[in-house]
Amino acid sequence: MASSVAFKLVLVVLGCMLVGAPLAQAVIPCSRVSQYVGPCISYLKKGGAVPVPCCNGIRSLIGLAGTTPDRQAVCRCLVATAKSITGIRGDLVSGLPRACSVRLPYPTGPNVDCNRIH
């Protein structure tokens, strides 16, 4: 149960990172979102050094999710995936933006409503 909440938190953090993205494209499919955040999962379970592909994936998603529909779609994909992975550590989730040198100028949390992301 705790690991499910922690994973939801990581997904919310990553989803919220997309709120300020400036580039516009078509809505991003969940399969593509999974490709970008997949390299983060082992780190978020075990810690250690953050894999370069994890941070690169987060930065790529930020760049790709340039419109409100894109950001909302990514958020929904991340939240939907939250139930399928266990063992995510909340402390690593909260530290991931800092570990990847990404600043989040907005709050994050487990109760983000994807419809409110603009």
Coordinates of C-alpha atoms in Angstrom, one line a residue:
M1 CA 0.0 0.0 0.0
A2 CA 2.8 2.5 0.9
S3 CA 4.7 1.7 -2.2
S4 CA 1.6 2.3 -4.3
V5 CA 1.2 5.8 -2.7
A6 CA 4.9 6.4 -3.3
F7 CA 4.7 5.5 -7.0
K8 CA 1.7 7.8 -7.4
L9 CA 3.8 10.5 -5.9
V10 CA 6.6 9.9 -8.4
L11 CA 4.1 10.0 -11.2
V12 CA 2.5 13.2 -9.9
V13 CA 6.0 14.8 -9.6
L14 CA 6.9 13.9 -13.1
G15 CA 3.5 14.9 -14.4
C16 CA 3.8 18.3 -12.7
M17 CA 7.2 18.8 -14.2
L18 CA 5.4 19.1 -17.5
V19 CA 3.2 22.1 -16.5
G20 CA 5.7 24.8 -17.6
A21 CA 6.9 23.2 -20.9
P22 CA 7.0 25.7 -23.7
L23 CA 6.9 23.6 -27.0
A24 CA 3.6 22.6 -28.7
Q25 CA 2.9 19.2 -30.3
A26 CA 0.1 16.7 -30.6
V27 CA -1.1 14.8 -27.6
I28 CA 1.6 12.4 -26.4
P29 CA 0.6 8.7 -26.2
C30 CA 1.0 6.8 -23.0
S31 CA 3.5 4.4 -24.7
R32 CA 5.8 7.3 -25.3
V33 CA 5.5 8.6 -21.8
S34 CA 6.5 5.2 -20.5
Q35 CA 9.6 5.1 -22.7
Y36 CA 10.8 8.4 -21.2
V37 CA 10.1 7.7 -17.5
G38 CA 11.0 3.9 -17.6
P39 CA 14.7 4.5 -16.9
C40 CA 13.7 6.2 -13.6
I41 CA 12.0 3.2 -12.1
S42 CA 15.0 1.3 -10.9
Y43 CA 16.5 4.4 -9.3
L44 CA 13.2 5.2 -7.6
K45 CA 13.1 1.7 -6.1
K46 CA 16.7 1.3 -5.1
G47 CA 18.4 4.7 -5.0
G48 CA 22.1 5.2 -6.0
A49 CA 23.1 7.3 -8.9
V50 CA 20.3 8.6 -11.0
P51 CA 20.6 7.1 -14.5
V52 CA 21.4 9.6 -17.1
P53 CA 18.6 8.2 -19.3
C54 CA 16.1 9.0 -16.5
C55 CA 17.0 12.7 -16.3
N56 CA 17.2 12.9 -20.1
G57 CA 13.7 11.3 -20.3
I58 CA 12.3 13.8 -17.9
R59 CA 13.8 16.7 -19.7
S60 CA 12.5 15.3 -23.0
L61 CA 9.0 15.0 -21.7
I62 CA 9.1 18.6 -20.4
G63 CA 10.1 19.7 -23.9
L64 CA 7.5 17.6 -25.7
A65 CA 4.5 18.4 -23.5
G66 CA 4.1 22.0 -24.7
T67 CA 0.3 22.3 -24.7
T68 CA -2.3 21.9 -22.0
P69 CA -3.7 18.8 -23.7
D70 CA -0.2 17.3 -23.9
R71 CA 0.5 18.0 -20.2
Q72 CA -2.9 16.6 -19.1
A73 CA -2.4 13.5 -21.3
V74 CA 1.0 12.8 -19.8
C75 CA -0.4 13.4 -16.3
R76 CA -3.2 10.9 -16.9
C77 CA -0.8 8.3 -18.3
L78 CA 1.4 8.6 -15.3
V79 CA -1.4 8.4 -12.8
A80 CA -2.9 5.4 -14.6
T81 CA 0.4 3.6 -14.5
A82 CA 0.8 4.2 -10.8
K83 CA -1.1 1.1 -9.8
S84 CA 1.1 -1.2 -11.8
I85 CA 4.5 -0.7 -10.1
T86 CA 5.4 -1.4 -6.4
G87 CA 8.5 -0.6 -4.3
I88 CA 8.9 3.1 -5.2
R89 CA 10.6 5.1 -2.4
G90 CA 8.9 8.4 -1.6
D91 CA 12.2 10.1 -0.5
L92 CA 13.7 9.3 -3.9
V93 CA 10.6 10.6 -5.7
S94 CA 10.7 13.9 -3.9
G95 CA 14.5 14.3 -4.6
L96 CA 14.3 13.3 -8.3
P97 CA 13.8 16.9 -9.7
R98 CA 16.8 18.1 -7.7
A99 CA 18.9 15.1 -8.7
C100 CA 18.1 15.8 -12.3
S101 CA 18.8 19.5 -11.9
V102 CA 15.2 20.4 -12.8
R103 CA 13.4 23.2 -11.0
L104 CA 9.6 22.8 -10.3
P105 CA 8.0 26.3 -9.8
Y106 CA 4.7 24.7 -8.7
P107 CA 3.5 22.4 -6.0
T108 CA 3.5 18.6 -6.4
G109 CA 1.6 16.0 -4.4
P110 CA -0.3 12.8 -4.6
N111 CA -3.7 14.5 -5.2
V112 CA -3.0 16.5 -8.4
D113 CA -6.0 16.8 -10.6
C114 CA -4.7 16.3 -14.2
N115 CA -7.6 18.5 -15.4
R116 CA -6.3 21.4 -13.5
I117 CA -2.9 21.3 -15.3
H118 CA -2.5 24.2 -17.8

